mmCIF file of C-alpha atoms and ligand atoms in Angstrom:
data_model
loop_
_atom_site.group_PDB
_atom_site.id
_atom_site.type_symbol
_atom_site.label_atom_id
_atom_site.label_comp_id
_atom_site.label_asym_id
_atom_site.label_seq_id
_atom_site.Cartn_x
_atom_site.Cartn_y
_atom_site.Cartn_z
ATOM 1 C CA UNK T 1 84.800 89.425 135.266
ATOM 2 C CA UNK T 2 87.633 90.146 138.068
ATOM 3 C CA UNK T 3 89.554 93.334 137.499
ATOM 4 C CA UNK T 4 92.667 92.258 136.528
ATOM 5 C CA UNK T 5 91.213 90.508 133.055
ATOM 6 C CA UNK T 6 89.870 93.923 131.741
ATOM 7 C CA UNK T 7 92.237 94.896 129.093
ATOM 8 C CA UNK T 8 93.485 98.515 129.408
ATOM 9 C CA UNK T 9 94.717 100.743 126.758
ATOM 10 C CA UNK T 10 95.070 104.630 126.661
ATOM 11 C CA UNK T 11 97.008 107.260 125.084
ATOM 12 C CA UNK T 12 100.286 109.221 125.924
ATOM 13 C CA UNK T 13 101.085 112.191 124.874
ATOM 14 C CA UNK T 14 101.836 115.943 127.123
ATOM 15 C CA UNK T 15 99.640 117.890 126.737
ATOM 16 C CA UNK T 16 96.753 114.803 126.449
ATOM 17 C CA UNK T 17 93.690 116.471 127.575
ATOM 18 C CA UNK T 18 92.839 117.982 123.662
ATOM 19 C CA UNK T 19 93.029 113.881 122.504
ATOM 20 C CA UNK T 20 89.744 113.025 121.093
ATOM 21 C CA UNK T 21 90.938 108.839 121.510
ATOM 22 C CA UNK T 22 89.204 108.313 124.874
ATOM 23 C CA UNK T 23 86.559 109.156 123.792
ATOM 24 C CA UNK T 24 86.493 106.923 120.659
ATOM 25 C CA UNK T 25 87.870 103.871 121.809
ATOM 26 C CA UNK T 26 85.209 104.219 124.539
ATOM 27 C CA UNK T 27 82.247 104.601 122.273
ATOM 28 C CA UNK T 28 84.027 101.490 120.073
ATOM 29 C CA UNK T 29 84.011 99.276 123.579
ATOM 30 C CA UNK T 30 80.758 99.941 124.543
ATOM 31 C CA UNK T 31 79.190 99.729 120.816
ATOM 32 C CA UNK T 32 80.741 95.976 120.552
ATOM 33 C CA UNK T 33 79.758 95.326 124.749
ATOM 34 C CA UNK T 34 83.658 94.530 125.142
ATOM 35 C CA UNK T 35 85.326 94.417 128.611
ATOM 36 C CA UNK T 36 88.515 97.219 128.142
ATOM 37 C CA UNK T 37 88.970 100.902 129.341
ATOM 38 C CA UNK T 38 90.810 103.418 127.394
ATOM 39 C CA UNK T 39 92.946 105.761 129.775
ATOM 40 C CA UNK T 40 94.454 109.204 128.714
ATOM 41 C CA UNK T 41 98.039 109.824 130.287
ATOM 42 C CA UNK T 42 100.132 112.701 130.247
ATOM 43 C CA UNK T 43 103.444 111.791 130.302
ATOM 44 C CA UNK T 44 107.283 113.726 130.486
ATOM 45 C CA UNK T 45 110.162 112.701 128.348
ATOM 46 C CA UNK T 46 112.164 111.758 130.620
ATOM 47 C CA UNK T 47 109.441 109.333 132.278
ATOM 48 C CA UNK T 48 108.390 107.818 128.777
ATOM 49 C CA UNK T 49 110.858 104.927 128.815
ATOM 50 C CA UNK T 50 109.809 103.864 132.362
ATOM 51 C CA UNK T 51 105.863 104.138 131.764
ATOM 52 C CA UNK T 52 106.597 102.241 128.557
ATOM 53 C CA UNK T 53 108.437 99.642 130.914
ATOM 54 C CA UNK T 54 105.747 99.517 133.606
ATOM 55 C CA UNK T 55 102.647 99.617 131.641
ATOM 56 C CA UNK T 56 102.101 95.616 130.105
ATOM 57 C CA UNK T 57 102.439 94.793 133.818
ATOM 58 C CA UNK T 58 99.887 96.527 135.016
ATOM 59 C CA UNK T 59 96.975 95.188 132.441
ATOM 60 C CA UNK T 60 98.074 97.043 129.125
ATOM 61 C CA UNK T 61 97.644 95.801 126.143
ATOM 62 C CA UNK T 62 99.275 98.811 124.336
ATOM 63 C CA UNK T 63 98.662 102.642 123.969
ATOM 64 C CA UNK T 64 98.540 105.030 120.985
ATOM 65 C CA UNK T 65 101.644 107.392 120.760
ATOM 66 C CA UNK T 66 100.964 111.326 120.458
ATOM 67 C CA UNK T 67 103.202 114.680 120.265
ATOM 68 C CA UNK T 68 105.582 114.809 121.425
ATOM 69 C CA UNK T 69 106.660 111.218 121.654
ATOM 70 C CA UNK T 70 105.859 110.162 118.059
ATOM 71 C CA UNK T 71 109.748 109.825 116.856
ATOM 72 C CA UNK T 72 111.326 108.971 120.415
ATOM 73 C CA UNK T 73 109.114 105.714 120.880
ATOM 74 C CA UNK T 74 110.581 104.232 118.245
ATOM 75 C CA UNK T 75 113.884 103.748 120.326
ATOM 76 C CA UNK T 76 111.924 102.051 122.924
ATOM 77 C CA UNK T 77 110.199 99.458 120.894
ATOM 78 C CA UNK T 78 111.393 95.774 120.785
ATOM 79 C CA UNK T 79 109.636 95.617 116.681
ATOM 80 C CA UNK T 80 109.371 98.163 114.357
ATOM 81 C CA UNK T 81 107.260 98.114 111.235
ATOM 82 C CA UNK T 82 108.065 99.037 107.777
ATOM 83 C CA UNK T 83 105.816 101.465 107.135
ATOM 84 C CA UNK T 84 106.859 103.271 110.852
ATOM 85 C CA UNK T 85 110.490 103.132 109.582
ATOM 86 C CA UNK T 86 109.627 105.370 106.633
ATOM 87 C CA UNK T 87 107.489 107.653 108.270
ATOM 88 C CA UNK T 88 109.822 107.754 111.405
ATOM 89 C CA UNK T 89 107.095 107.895 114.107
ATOM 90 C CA UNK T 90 104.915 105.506 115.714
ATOM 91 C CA UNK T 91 101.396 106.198 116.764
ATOM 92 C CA UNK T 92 100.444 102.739 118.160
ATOM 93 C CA UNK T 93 102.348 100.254 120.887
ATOM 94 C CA UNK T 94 101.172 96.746 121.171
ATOM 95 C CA UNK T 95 102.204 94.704 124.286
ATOM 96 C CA UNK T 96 102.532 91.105 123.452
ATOM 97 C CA UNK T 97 102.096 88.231 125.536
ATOM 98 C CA UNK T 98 105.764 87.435 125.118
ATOM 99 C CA UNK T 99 107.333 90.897 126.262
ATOM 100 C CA UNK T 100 108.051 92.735 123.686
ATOM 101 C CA UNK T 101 106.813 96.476 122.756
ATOM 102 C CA UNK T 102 105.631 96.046 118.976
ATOM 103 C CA UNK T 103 105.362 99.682 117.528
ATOM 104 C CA UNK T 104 103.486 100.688 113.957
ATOM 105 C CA UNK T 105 102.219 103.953 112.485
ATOM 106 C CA UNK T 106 98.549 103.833 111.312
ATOM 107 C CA UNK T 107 98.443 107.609 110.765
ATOM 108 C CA UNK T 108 99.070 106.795 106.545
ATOM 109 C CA UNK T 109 96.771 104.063 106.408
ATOM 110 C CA UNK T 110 93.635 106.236 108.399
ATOM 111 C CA UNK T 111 94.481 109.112 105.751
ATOM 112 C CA UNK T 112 94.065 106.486 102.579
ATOM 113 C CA UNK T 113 90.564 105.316 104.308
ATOM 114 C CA UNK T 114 89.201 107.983 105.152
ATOM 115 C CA UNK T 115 89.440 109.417 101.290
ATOM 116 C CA UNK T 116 88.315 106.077 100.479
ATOM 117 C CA UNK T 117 85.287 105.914 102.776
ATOM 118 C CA UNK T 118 84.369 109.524 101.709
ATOM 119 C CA UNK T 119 85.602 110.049 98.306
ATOM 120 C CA UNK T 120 84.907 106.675 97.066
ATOM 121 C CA UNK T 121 86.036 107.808 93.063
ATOM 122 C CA UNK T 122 89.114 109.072 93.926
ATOM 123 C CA UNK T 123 91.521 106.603 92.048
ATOM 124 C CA UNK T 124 95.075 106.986 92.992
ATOM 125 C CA UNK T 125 96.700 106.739 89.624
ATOM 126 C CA UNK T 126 94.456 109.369 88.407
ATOM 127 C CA UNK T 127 97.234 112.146 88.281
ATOM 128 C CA UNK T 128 99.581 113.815 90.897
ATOM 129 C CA UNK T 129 98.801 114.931 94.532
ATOM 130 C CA UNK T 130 99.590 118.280 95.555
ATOM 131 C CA UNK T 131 100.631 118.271 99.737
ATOM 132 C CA UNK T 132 100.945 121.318 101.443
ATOM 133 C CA UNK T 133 103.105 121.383 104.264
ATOM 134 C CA UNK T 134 106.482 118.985 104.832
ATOM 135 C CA UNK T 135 106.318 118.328 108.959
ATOM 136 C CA UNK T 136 105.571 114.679 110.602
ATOM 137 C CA UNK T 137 102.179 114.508 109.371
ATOM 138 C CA UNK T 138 103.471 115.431 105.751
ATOM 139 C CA UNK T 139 105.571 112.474 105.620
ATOM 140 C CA UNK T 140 103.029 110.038 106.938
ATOM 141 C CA UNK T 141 100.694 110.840 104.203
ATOM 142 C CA UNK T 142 103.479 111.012 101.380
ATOM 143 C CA UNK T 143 104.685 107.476 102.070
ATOM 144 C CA UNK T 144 100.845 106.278 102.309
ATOM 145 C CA UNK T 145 100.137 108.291 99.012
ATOM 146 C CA UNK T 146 102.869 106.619 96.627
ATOM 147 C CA UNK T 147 102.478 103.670 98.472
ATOM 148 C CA UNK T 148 98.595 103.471 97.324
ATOM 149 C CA UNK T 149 99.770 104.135 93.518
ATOM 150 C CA UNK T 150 99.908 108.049 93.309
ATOM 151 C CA UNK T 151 102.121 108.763 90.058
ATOM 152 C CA UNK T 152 103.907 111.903 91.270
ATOM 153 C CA UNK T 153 103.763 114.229 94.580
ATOM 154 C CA UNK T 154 103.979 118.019 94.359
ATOM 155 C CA UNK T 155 104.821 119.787 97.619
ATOM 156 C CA UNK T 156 104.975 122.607 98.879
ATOM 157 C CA UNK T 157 105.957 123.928 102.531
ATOM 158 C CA UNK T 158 107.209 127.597 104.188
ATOM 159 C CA UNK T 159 110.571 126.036 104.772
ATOM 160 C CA UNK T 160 112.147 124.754 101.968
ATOM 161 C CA UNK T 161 114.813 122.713 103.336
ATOM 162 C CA UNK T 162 112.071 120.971 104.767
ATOM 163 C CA UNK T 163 110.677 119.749 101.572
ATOM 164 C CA UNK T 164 114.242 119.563 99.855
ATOM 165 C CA UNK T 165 114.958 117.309 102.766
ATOM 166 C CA UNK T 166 111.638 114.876 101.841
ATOM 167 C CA UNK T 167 112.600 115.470 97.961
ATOM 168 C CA UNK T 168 116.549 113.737 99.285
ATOM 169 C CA UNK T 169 114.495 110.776 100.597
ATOM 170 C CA UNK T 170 111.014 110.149 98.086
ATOM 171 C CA UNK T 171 113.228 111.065 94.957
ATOM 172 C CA UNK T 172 111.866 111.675 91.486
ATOM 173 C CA UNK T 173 108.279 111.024 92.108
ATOM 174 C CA UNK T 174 108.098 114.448 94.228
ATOM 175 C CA UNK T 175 108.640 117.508 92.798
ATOM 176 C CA UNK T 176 109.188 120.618 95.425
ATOM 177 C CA UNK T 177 107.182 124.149 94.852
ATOM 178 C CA UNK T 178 107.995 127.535 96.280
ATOM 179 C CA UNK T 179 106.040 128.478 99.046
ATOM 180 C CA UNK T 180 104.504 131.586 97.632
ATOM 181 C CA UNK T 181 104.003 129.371 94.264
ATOM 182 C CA UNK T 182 101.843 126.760 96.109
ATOM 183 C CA UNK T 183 99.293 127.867 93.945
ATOM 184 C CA UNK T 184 100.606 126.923 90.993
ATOM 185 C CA UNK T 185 100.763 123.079 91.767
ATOM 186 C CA UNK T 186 97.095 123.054 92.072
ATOM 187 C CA UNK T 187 96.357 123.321 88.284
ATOM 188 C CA UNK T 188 97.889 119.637 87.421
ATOM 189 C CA UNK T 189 96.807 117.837 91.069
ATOM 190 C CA UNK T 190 94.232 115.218 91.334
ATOM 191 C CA UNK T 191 94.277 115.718 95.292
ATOM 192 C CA UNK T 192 95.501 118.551 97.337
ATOM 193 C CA UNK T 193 96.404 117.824 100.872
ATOM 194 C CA UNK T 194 96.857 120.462 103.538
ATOM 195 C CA UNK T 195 99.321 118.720 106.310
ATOM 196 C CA UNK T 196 100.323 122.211 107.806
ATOM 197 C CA UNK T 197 98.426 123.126 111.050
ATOM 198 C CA UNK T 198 97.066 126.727 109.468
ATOM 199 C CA UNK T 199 93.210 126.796 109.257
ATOM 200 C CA UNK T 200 93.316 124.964 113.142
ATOM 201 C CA UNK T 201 91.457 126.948 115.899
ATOM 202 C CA UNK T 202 93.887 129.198 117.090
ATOM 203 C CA UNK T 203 96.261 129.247 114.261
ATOM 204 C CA UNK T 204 96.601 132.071 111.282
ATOM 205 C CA UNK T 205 94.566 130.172 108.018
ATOM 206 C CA UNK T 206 96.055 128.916 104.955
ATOM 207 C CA UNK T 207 96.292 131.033 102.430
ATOM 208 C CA UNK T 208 96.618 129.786 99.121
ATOM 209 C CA UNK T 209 94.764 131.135 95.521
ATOM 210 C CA UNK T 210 92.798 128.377 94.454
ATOM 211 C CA UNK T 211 92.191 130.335 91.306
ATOM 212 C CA UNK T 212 94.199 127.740 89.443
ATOM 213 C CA UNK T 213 92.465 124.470 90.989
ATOM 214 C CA UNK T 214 91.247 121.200 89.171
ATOM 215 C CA UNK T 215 87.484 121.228 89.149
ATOM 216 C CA UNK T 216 87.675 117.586 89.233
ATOM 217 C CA UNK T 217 90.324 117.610 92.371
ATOM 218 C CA UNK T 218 88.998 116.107 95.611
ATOM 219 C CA UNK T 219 90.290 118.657 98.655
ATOM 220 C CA UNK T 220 91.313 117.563 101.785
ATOM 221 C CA UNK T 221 92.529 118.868 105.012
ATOM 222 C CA UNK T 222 94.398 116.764 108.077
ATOM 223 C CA UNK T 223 92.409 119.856 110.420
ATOM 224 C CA UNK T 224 89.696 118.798 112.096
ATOM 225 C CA UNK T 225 88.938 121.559 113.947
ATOM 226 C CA UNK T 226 86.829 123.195 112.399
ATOM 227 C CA UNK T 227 85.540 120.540 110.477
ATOM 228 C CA UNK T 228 85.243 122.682 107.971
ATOM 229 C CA UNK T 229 88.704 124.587 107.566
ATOM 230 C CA UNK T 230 88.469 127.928 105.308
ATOM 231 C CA UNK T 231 90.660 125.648 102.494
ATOM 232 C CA UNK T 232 87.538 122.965 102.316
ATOM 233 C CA UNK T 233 85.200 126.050 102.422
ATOM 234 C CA UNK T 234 86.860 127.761 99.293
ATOM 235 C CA UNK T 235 87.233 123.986 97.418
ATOM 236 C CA UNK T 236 83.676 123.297 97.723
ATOM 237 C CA UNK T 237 83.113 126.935 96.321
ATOM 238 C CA UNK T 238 84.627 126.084 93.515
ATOM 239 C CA UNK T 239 83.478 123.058 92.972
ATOM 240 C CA UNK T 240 85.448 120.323 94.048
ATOM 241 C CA UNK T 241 84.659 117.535 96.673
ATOM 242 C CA UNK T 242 85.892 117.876 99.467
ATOM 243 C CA UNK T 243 86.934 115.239 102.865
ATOM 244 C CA UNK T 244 87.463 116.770 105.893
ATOM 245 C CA UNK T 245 90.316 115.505 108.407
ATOM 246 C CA UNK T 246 88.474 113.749 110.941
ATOM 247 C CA UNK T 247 87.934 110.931 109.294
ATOM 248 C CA UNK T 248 91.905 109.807 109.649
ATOM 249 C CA UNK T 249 91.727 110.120 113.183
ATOM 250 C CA UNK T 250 89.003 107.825 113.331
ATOM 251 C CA UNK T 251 90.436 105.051 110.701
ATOM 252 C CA UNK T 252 94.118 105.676 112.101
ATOM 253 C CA UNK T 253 92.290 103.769 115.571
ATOM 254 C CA UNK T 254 91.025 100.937 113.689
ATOM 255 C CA UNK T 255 93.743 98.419 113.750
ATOM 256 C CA UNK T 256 94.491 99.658 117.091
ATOM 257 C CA UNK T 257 91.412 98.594 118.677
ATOM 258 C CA UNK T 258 91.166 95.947 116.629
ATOM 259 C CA UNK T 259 94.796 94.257 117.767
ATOM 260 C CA UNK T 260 94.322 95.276 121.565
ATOM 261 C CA UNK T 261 90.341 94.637 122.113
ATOM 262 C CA UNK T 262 89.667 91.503 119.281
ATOM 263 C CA UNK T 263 87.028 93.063 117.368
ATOM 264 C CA UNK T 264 87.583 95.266 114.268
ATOM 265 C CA UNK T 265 85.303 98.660 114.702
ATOM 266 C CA UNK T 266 83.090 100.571 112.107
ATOM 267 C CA UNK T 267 83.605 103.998 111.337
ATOM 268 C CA UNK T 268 79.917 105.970 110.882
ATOM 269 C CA UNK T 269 77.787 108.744 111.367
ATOM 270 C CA UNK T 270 77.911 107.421 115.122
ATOM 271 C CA UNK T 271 81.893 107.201 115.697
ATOM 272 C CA UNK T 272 82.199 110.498 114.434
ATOM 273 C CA UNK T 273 79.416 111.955 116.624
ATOM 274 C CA UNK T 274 81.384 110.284 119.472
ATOM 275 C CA UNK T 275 84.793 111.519 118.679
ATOM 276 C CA UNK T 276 83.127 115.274 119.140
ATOM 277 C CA UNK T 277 81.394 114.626 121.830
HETATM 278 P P1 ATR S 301 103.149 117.724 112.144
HETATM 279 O O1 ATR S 301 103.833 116.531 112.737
HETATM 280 O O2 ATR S 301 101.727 117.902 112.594
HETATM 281 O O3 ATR S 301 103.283 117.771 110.653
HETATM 282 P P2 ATR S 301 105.217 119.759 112.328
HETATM 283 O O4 ATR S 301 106.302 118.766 112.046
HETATM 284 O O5 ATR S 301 105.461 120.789 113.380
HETATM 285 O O6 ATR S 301 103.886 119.010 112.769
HETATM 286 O O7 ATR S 301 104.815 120.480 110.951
HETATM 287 C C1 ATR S 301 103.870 121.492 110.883
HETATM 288 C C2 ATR S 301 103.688 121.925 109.432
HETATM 289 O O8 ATR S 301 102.850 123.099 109.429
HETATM 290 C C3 ATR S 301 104.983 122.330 108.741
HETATM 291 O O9 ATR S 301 104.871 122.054 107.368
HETATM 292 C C4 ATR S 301 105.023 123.824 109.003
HETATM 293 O O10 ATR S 301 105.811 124.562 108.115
HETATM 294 P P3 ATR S 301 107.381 124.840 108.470
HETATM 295 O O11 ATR S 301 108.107 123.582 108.122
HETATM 296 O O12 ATR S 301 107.738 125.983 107.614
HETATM 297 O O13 ATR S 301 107.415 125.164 109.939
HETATM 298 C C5 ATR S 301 103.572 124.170 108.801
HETATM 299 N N1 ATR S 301 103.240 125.457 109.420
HETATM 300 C C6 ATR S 301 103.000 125.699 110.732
HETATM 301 N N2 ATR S 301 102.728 127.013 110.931
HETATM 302 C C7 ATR S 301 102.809 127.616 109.710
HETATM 303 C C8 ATR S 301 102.622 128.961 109.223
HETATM 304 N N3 ATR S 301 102.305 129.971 110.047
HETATM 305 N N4 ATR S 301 102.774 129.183 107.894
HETATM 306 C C9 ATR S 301 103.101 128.178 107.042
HETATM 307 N N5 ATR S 301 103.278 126.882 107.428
HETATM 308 C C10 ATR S 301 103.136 126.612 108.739
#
């Protein structure tokens, strides 16, 4: 096959060199024996709109979308989906054949798979979720959550604008906790989120008393480094099953690589030993 056929993708982002992507997307193409590369690319504000510009003529088929260019991208797409409108990021560009920059956010959907995959009895409806932390990531996986059919969302974050601000826009079906009475929403949830970055390598951990939690609540964290954050740790302590957060990384990919490269890719034991690689 000549060069130019190959179809290219990548990711942008600055800093890029953390992104675990490459190295998925590369495992995905040679698992399926597709032609394709997947390039990371560390790009500056101010040259996003020209890369953006240049890329689909140079063999691009799209790119994902990482900090800190999550919200701006959306200015510079042609097509904007729903669900990227009420999150207010994008995470994946698609190039098509007629010119324009398509842009979607798959970060909700990989969260709602990756419970599914791994906490296949978790039924939506079966009482409220309790998020922890009101940032981009917060918002992704709010939207996704009453979207799939959860009845009420309790939240919590240090700044309480923050999660005033989400209450202004999700209305009655979120209720907003003090930070230092996090806690407390644990007794009635059926899930507990963390969104925030504490527990990441590096950062302080999260500390809230789980004294209060749900036996029956499945646990999950959007860290996935460690794998296993302190807050999964504790859960499993006490009981509860618990998802750890690379699994949404690896399901947010899937339509992705399955729009740009033709073929829709697995998630197993064999992705995720690729993504750590
Ligand atoms: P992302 O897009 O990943 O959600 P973000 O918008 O910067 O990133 O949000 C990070 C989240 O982690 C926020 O909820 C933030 O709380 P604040 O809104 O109070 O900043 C939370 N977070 C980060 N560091 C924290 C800390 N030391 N204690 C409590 N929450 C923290």
């Amino acid at each position: 096959m000549s060069l130019e056929k190959i179809p290219l993708a990548g990711v942008i982002g600055s800093p890029i060199a953390h992104s675990k992507s490459p190295q998925l997307h590369t495992h995905w193409l040679r698992t399926y024996g597709l032609p394709g590369a997947y390039i990371p690319m560390d790009v500056s504000a101010d040259d996003l709109a020209d890369v953006i510009r240049t890329l689909p003529k140079m063999g691009f088929v799209g790119v994902n979308i990482t900090v800190p260019h999550k919200e701006r991208i959306m200015e510079l797409a042609d097509l904007v989906t729903d669900r990227a409108i009420l999150i207010g990021a994008a995470n994946t560009l698609i190039f098509r054949k007629d010119g324009k920059v398509h842009a979607d956010n798959t970060d909700g959907y990989g969260f709602i798979q990756n419970l599914k995959q791994y906490s296949p009895a978790w039924d939506p409806k079966s009482g409220p979720a309790a998020v922890l932390g009101a940032g981009g990531a917060a918002r992704a996986v709010i939207a996704a959550l009453l979207d799939a059919g959860v009845p009420e969302i309790l939240l919590s974050n240090r700044t309480r604008v923050r999660a005033d601000a989400l209450k202004q826009e999700f209305g009655k079906r979120l209720q907003v906790f003090d930070w230092v009475q996090a806690g407390n929403m644990l007794e009635d949830a059926a899930l507990v989120v963390n969104t925030t970055s504490l527990g990441m390598l590096g950062k302080p951990q999260l500390r809230v008393p789980l004294d209060g939690l749900n036996k029956r609540a499945i646990v999950t964290d959007l860290v996935y480094a460690p794998l296993k954050t302190r807050l999964l740790i504790e859960a499993e302590e006490a009981g509860c099953t618990t998802v750890d957060g690379l699994g949404m990384l690896l399901h947010q990919a899937v339509p992705a690589f399955e729009r740009w490269f033709g073929v829709r890719p697995e998630v197993d034991s064999a992705t995720r030993a690729a993504a750590l690689r």
